[in-house]
Coordinates of C-alpha atoms and ligand atoms in Angstrom, one line a residue:
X1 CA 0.0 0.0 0.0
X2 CA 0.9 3.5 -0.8
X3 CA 1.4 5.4 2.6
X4 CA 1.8 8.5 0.3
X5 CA -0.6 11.2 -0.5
X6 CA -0.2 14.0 -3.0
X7 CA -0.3 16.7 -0.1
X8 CA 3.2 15.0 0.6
X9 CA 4.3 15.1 -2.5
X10 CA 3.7 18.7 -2.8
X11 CA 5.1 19.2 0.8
X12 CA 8.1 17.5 0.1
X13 CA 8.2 19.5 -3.0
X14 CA 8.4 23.0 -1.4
X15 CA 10.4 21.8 1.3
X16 CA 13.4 21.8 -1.8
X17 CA 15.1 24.3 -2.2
X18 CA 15.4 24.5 -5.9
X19 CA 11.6 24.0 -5.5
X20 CA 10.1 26.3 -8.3
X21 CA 6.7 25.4 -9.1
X22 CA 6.9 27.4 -12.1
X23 CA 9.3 25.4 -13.9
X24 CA 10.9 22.3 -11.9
X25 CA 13.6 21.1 -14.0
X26 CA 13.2 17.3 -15.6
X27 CA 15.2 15.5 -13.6
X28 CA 13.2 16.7 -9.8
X29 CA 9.7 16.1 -11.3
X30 CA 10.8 12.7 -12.5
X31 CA 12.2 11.9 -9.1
X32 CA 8.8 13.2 -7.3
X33 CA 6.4 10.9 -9.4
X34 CA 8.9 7.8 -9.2
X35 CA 8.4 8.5 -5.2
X36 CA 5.0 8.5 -5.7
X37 CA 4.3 5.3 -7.6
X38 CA 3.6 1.0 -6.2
X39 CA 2.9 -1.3 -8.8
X40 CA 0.3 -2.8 -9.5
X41 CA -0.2 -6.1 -7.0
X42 CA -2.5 -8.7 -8.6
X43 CA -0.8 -11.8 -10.5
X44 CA -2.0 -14.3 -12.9
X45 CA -0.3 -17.6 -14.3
X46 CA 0.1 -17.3 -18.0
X47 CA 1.1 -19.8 -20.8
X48 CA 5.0 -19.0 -20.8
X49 CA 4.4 -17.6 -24.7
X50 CA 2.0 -14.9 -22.7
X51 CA 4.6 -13.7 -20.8
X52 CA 6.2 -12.1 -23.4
X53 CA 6.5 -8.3 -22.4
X54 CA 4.8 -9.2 -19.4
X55 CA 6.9 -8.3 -15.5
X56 CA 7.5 -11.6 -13.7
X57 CA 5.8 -11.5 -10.2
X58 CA 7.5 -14.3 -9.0
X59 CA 11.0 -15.0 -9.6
X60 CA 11.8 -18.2 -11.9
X61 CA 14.1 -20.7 -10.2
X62 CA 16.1 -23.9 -12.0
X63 CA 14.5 -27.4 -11.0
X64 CA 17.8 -28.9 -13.0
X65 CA 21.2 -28.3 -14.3
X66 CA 20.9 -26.8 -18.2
X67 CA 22.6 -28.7 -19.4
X68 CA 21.9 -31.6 -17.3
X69 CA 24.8 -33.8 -18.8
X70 CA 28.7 -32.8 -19.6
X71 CA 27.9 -32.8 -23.8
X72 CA 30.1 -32.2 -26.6
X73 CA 30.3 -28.9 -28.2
X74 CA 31.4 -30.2 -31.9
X75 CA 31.1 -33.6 -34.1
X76 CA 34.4 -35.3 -33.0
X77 CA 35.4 -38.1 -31.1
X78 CA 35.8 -37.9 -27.5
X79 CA 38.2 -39.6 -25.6
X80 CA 39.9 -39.3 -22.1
X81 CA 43.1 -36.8 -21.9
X82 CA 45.0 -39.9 -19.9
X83 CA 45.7 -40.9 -23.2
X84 CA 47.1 -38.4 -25.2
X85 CA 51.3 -39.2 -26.8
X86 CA 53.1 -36.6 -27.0
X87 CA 54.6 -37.7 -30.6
X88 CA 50.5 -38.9 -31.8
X89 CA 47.7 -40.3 -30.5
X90 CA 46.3 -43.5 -31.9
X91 CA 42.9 -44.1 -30.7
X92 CA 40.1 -47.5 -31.4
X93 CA 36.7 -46.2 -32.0
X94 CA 34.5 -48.1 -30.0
X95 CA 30.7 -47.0 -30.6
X96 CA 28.9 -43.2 -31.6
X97 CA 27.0 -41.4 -29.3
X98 CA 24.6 -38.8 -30.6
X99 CA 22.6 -36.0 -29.5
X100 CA 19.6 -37.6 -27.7
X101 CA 21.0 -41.3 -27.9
X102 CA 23.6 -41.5 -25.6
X103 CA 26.4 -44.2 -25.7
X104 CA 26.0 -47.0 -23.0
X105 CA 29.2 -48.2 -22.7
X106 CA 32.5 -47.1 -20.9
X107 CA 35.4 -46.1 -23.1
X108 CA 38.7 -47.8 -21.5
X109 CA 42.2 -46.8 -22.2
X110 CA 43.3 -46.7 -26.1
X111 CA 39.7 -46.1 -27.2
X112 CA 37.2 -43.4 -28.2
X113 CA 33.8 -42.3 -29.1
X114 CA 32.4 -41.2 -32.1
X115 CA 30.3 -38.3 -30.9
X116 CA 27.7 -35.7 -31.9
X117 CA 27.5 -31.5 -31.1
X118 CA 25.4 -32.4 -27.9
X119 CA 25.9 -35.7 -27.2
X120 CA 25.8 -36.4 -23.6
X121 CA 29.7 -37.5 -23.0
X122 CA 30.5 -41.0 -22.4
X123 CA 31.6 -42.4 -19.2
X124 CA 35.3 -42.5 -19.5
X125 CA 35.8 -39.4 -21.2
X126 CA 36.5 -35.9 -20.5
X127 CA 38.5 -34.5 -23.7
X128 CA 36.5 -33.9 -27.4
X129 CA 38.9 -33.5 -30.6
X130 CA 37.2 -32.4 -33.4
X131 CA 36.7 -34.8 -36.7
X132 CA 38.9 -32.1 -38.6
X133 CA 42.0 -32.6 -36.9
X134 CA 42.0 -36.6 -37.1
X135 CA 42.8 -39.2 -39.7
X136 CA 40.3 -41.8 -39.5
X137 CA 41.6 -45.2 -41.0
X138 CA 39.1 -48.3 -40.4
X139 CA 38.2 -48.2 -36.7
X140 CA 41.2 -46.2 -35.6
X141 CA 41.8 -42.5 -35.6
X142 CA 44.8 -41.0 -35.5
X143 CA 46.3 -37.1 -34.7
X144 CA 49.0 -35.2 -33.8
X145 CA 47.4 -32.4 -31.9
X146 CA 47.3 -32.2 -29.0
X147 CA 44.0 -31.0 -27.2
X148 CA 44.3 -29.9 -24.0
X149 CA 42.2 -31.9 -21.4
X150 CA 38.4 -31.0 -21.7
X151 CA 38.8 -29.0 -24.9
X152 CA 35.2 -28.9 -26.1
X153 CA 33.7 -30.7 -23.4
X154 CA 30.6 -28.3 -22.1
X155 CA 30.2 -28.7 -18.4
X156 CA 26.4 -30.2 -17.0
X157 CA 25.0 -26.9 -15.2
X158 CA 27.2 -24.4 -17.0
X159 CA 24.3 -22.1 -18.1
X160 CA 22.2 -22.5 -15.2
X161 CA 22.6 -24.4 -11.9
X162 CA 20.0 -26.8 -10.1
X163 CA 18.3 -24.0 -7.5
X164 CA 20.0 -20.5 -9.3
X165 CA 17.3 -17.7 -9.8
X166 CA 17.2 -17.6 -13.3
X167 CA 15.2 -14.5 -13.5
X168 CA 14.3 -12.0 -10.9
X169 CA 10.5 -10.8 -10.2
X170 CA 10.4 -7.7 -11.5
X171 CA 11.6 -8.7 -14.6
X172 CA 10.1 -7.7 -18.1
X173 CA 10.2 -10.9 -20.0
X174 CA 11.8 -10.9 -23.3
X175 CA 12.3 -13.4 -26.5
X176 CA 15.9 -14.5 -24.9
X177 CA 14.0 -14.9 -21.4
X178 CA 11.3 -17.2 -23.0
X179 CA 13.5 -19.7 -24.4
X180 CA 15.8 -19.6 -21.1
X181 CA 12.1 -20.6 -19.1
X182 CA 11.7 -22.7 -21.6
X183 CA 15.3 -24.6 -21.2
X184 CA 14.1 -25.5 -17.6
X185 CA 11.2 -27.6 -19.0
X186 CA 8.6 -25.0 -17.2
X187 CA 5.8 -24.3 -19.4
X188 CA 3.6 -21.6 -17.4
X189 CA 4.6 -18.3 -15.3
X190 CA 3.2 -15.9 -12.7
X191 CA 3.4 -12.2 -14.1
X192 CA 1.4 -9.5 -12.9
X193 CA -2.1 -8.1 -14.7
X194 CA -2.3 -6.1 -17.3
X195 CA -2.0 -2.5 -16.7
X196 CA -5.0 -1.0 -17.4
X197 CA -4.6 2.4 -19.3
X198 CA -7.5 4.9 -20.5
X199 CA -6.9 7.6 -22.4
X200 CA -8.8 10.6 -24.3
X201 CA -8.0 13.8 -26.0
X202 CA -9.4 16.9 -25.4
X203 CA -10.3 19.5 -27.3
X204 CA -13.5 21.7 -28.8
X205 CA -11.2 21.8 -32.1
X206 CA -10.6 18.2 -32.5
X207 CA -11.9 16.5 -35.4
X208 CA -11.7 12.6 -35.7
X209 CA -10.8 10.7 -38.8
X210 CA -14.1 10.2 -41.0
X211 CA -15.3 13.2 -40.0
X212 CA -15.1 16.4 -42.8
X213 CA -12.4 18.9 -41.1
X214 CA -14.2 22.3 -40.6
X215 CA -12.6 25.7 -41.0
X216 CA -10.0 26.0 -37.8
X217 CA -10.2 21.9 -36.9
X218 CA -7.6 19.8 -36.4
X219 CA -7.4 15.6 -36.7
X220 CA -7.0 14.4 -33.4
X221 CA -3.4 12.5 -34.1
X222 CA -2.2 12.1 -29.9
X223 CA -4.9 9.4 -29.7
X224 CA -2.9 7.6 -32.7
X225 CA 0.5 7.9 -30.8
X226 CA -0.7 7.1 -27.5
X227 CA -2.3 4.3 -28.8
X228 CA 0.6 3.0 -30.6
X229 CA 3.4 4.2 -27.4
X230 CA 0.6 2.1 -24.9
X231 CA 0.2 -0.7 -27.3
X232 CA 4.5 -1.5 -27.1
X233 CA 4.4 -1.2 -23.4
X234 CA 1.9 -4.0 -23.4
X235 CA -0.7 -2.4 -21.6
X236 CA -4.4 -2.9 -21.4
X237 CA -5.9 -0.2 -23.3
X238 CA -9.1 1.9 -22.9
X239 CA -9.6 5.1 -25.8
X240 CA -12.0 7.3 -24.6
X241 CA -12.2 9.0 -27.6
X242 CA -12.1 13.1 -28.2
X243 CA -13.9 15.0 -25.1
X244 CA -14.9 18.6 -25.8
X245 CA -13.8 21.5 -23.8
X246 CA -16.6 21.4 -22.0
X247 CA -16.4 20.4 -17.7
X248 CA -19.2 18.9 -17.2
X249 CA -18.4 16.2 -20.0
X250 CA -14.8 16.4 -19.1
X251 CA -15.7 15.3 -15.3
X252 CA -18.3 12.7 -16.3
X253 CA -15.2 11.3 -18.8
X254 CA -12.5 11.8 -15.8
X255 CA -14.4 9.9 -12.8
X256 CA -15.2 7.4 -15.5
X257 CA -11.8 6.5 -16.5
X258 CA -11.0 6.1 -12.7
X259 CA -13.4 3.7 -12.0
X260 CA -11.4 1.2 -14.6
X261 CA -8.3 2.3 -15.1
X262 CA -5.2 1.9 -13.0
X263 CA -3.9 5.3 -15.0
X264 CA -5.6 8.4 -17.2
X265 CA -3.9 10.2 -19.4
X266 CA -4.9 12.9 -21.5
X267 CA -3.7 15.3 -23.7
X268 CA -4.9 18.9 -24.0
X269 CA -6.4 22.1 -21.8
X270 CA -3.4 21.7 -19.4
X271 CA -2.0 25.4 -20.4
X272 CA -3.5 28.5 -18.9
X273 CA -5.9 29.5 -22.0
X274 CA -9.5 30.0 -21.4
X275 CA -11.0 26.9 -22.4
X276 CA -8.0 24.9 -20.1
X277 CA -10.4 23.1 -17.6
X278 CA -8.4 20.5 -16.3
X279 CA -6.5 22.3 -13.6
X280 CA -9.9 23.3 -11.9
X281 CA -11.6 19.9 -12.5
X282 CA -8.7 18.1 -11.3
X283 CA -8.5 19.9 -8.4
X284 CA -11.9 19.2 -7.6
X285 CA -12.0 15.8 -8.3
X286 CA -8.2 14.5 -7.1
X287 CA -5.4 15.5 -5.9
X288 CA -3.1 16.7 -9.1
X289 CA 0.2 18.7 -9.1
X290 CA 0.4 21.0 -12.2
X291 CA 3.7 21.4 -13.0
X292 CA 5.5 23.7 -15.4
X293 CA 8.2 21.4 -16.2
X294 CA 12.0 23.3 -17.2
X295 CA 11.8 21.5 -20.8
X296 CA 11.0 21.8 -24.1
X297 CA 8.4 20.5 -25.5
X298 CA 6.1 20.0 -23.2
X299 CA 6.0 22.4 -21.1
X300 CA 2.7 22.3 -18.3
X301 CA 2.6 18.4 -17.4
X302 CA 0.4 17.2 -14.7
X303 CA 0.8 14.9 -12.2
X304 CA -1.5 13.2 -9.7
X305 CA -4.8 10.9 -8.7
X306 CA -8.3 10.6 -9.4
X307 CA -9.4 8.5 -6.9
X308 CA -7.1 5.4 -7.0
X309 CA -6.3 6.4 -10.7
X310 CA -2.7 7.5 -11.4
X311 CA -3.4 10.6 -13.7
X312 CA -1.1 12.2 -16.2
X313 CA -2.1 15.1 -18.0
X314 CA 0.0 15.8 -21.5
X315 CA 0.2 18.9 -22.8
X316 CA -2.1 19.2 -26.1
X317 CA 1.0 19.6 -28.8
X318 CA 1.8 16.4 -30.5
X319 CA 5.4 16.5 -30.3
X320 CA 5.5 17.8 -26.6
X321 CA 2.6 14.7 -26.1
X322 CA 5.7 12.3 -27.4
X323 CA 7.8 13.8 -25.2
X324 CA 6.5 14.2 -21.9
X325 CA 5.0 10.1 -22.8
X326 CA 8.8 9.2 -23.2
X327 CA 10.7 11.3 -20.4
X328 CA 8.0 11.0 -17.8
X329 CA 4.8 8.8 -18.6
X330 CA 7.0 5.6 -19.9
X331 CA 9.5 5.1 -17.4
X332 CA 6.1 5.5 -14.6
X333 CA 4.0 3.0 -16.3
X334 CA 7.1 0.2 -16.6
X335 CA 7.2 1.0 -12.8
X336 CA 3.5 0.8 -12.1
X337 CA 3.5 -2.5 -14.3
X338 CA 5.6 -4.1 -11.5
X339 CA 9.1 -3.2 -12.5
X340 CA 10.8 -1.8 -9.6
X341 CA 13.7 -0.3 -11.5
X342 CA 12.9 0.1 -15.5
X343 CA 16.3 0.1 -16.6
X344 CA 17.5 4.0 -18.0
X345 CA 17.3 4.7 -21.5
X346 CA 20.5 4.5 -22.6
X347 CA 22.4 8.0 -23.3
X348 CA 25.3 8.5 -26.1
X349 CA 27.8 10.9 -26.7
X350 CA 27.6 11.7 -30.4
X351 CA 29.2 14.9 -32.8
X352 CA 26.5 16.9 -33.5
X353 CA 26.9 18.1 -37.3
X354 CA 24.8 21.3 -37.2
X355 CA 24.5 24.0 -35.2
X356 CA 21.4 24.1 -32.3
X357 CA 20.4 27.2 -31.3
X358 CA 19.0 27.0 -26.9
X359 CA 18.6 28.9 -24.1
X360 CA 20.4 27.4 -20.7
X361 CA 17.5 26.6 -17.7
X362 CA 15.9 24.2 -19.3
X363 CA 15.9 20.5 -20.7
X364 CA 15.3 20.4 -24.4
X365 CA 14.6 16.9 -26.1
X366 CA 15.5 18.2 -29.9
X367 CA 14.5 15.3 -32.5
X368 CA 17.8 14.0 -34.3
X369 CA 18.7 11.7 -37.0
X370 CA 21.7 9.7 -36.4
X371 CA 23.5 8.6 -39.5
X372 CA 26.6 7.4 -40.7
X373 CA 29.0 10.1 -42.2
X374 CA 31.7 9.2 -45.1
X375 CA 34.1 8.1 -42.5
X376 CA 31.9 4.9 -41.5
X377 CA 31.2 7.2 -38.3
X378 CA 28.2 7.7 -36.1
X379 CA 26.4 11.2 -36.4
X380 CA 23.5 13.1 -35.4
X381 CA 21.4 16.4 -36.9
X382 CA 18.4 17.8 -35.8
X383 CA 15.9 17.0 -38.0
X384 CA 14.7 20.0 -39.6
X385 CA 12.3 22.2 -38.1
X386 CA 11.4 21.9 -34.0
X387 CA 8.3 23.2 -33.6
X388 CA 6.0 21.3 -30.9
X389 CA 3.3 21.2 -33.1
X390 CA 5.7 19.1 -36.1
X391 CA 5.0 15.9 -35.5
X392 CA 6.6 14.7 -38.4
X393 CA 10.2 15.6 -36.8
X394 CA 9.0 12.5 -34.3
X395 CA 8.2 10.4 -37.6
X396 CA 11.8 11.6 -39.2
X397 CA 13.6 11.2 -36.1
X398 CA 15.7 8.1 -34.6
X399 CA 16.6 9.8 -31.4
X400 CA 16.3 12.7 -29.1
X401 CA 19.0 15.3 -28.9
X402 CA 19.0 15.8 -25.0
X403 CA 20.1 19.4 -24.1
X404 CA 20.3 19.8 -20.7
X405 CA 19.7 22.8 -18.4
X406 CA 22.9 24.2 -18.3
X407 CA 23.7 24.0 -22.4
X408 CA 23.4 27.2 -24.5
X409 CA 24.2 27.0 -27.9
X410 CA 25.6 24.5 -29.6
X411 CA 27.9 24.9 -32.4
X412 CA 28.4 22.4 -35.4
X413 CA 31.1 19.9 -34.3
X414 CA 30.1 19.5 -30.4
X415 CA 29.6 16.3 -28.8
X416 CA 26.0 16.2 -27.5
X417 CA 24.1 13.2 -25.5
X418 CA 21.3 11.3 -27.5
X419 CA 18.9 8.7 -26.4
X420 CA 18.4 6.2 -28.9
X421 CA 14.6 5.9 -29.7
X422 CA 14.5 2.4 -31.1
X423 CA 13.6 0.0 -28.5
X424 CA 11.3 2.3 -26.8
X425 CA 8.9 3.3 -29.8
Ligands
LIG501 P1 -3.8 22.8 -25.7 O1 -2.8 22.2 -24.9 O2 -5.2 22.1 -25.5 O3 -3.9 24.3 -25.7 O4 -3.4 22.4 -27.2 C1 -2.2 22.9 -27.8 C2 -2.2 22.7 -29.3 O5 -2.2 21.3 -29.5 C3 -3.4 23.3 -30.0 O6 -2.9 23.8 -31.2 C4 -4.2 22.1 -30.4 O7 -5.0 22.2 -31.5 C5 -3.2 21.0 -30.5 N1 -3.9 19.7 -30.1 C6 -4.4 19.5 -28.9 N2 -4.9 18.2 -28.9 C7 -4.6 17.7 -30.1 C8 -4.8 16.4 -30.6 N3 -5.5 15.4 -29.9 N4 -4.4 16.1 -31.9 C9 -3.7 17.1 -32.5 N5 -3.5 18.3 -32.1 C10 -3.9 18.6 -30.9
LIG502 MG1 -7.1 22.6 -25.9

C-alpha cells in the first residue's frame, strides 16, 4: 500500500530548495512521481508464450542443471586426456553417441567415441577432438594435436545451476527470457495483470478521422500515438475517444476513467488559456500537481490521482505529447506494471553536425537523425524544423538530442548526449 498522498508530494516539493513550481527542471519532477508510484499487486499464471512483455511476479528458479549432462560442443570423437602421446595419438573407435541417444558403454584406455554436437559425454571421457584434426583409418583414428584436457567438453549446469534464480521478479520478459524458461522444462509463469490504461483527448477543435475537417479543426493525431506508445508497453488499453472542452463532459469522462483504469492520461487544456479546464476539475476531483516542467516541449505536465487512478495530464502539442509520454509517462508506467527499476534509457555521446540554437534553464529533447557520415562514423542532426506542433520531426527522427539545463548554444562539431529511440517506440 501506498502510505503516500499528493499533499506529501507537494510538501516535500516546497520543502526543496530549488523547488520552483513554475518550472521544476526534468530530472526533480521525474524523481517526485517515481516517489510517488507502487505497482500494481494482482498476478496471474500465464502460458510462458503470454509472458512475453509481461513483468514476472515471482522469480523463476532452475528445477535442474541446463545442461543436465557434460555434452560435446562439436562432431568429434571424444576420448579421455590420460591418453594423449606426446609424438601422436592412436585411438580405437568403440561406438557413436549422438545428440539424444547416448552411448552406453565405458570407453577404456586406447579407445574413443564417435560423438555428436550435444551428445551427452561417455563415461570415461572428459576430452573432445574435433573430426577435422583426425585421420580416421578403419576403426582407428589417429592425430598429432594435442588438445588440452576437456577442450570442447561443455560442463552439466554451465548455463544455469540446479536452485540459481534464473530471473528476478520484477523482470520484463523478453524473446531471450522465453527460451531460457523454456530450457528449464517450465511451461507456465506468474506475471502480474495487465496495466490498465485509459486515455482521451481533449479539445472543442478536435476532429476525428471520418469526419469532414471544418474551418479551424484539427485531426485528433495524440490518440494515434498514445495508442501505438501504450500498445509497445503492453498495456491494457481503454480510448475514450475526443472530449470537448466542455467540464461537465470532461468530469463525467475523468471519474469514468477512474473507476477502470489503473492510470488516465490525456492530452490537451493543461496550459493556462480560457477553455483549459483541467486544472480546476482536477482539483476538484483529485489530488493533481500541475507542474510547469523546465523543458521543451512539453512544457505544463500534470501529475496526480483521481481516486485510486494515477493521472497524467500531457500537454495538447503532438510533439511535446511524445515527449513528456517518453521522459516522464513511460518510465512510470514500466514501474507501475511491477518493475521496480525500469532500466534507463540508454544515453550516447555523439558529434553533432549542425548548429542548435538554446537557451540554458531548461531540458530540451531536440528530434535527431543519427547517420553514418563518409568516414563509416556515427552522427546526429536535428531533423529540420522543431516546432512542438511538427509531429513529423517524431516520424523523421531516430533519437532525441538531450540538451540539458545548463547547455546554451551549440555549435556544429560539439559532442552532445542522444537517447536512442529504437527500443522504446
Ligand atoms: P492545448 O494544450 O489544449 O492548448 O493544445 C495545444 C495545441 O495542440 C493546439 O494547437 C491544439 O490544437 C493541439 N492539439 C491538442 N490536442 C490535439 C490532438 N489530440 N491532436 C492534434 N493536435 C492537438
Ligand atoms: Mg485545448
Amino acid at each position: 500500500m501506498n502510505q503516500k498522498t499528493i499533499a506529501d508530494l507537494v510538501r516535500g516539493a516546497s520543502c526543496m530548495d530549488d523547488y520552483d513550481p513554475n518550472s521544476m527542471p526534468v530530472e526533480q519532477a521525474r524523481r517526485l512521481i517515481q516517489d510517488y508510484l507502487t505497482a500494481i499487486n494482482e498476478t496471474q499464471l500465464v502460458p510462458l508464450r503470454e509472458s512475453l512483455g509481461r513483468v514476472l511476479a515471482k522469480e523463476i528458479i532452475s528445477p535442474c542443471n541446463v545442461p543436465n549432462h557434460d555434452n560435446s560442443a562439436m562432431d568429434g570423437y571424444a576420448f579421455n586426456a590420460d591418453d594423449l602421446q606426446a609424438g601422436g595419438t592412436r585411438l580405437q573407435v568403440i561406438g557413436t553417441a549422438y545428440a539424444g541417444k547416448a552411448y552406453e558403454g565405458t570407453v577404456g584406455k586406447g579407445q574413443c567415441v564417435r560423438i555428436m554436437t550435444g551428445g551427452v559425454m561417455p563415461a570415461g571421457t572428459d576430452t573432445v577432438i574435433m573430426q577435422e584434426k583426425v585421420q580416421v583409418s578403419g576403426d582407428h583414428i589417429s592425430f598429432t594435436d594435442m588438445p588440452k584436457r576437456h577442450l570442447n567438453k561443455r560442463n552439466a549446469g554451465e548455463d544455469l545451476k540446479l536452485g540459481q534464480v534464473v530471473l528476478p521478479a520484477g523482470r520484463l520478459v523478453r524473446a531471450a527470457d522465453l527460451g531460457l524458461v523454456a530450457s528449464l522444462g517450465i511451461g507456465e509463469v506468474e506475471v502480474y495483470r495487465k496495466l490498465r490504461v485509459a486515455f482521451f483527448s481533449t479539445g472543442d477543435e478536435l476532429a476525428s478521422i471520418g469526419q469532414p475537417l471544418e474551418p479551424g479543426q484539427v485531426y485528433d493525431s495524440n490518440r494515434y500515438t498514445l495508442y501505438g506508445m501504450l500498445t509497445r508497453l503492453n498495456v491494457e488499453i481503454m480510448d475514450l475517444g475526443v472530449v470537448q472542452d466542455d467540464p461537465e463532459t470532461l468530469k463525467k469522462t475523468l471519474l469514468e476513467a477512474a473507476n477502470h483504469a489503473d492510470v488516465i492520461i490525456t492530452s490537451g487544456g493543461v496550459s493556462v488559456g480560457e477553455a483549459d479546464y483541467m486544472k480546476q476539475l482536477l482539483e476538484q476531483l483529485g489530488q493533481v500537481v500541475f507542474w510547469k516542467i523546465a523543458m521543451k516541449p512539453g512544457r505544463p505536465l500534470a501529475y496526480g490521482k483521481v481516486g485510486n487512478a494515477h493521472y497524467f495530464g500531457l500537454p495538447g502539442n503532438p510533439v511535446a505529447v511524445m515527449v513528456t509520454f517518453y521522459q516522464f509517462v513511460r518510465q512510470a508506467l514500466l514501474v507501475l506494471m511491477g518493475q521496480p527499476e525500469p532500466p534507463p534509457t540508454p544515453m550516447l555521446d555523439v558529434d553533432c553536425t549542425e548548429d542548435i540554437r538554446k537557451l540554458p534553464g531548461r531540458t530540451e529533447f531536440q528530434r535527431g537523425i543519427l547517420f553514418v557520415d563518409e568516414d563509416g562514423k556515427w552522427k546526429v542532426r536535428p531533423t529540420g524544423s522543431q516546432g512542438s506542433g511538427i509531429l513529423r520531426s517524431m516520424s523523421e527522427a531516430n533519437c532525441f538530442i538531450v540538451l540539458d539545463d545548463t547547455v546554451g548554444n551549440v555549435p556544429a562539431g560539439s559532442t552532445v548526449q542522444v537517447q536512442v529511440m529504437e527500443g522504446i517506440i
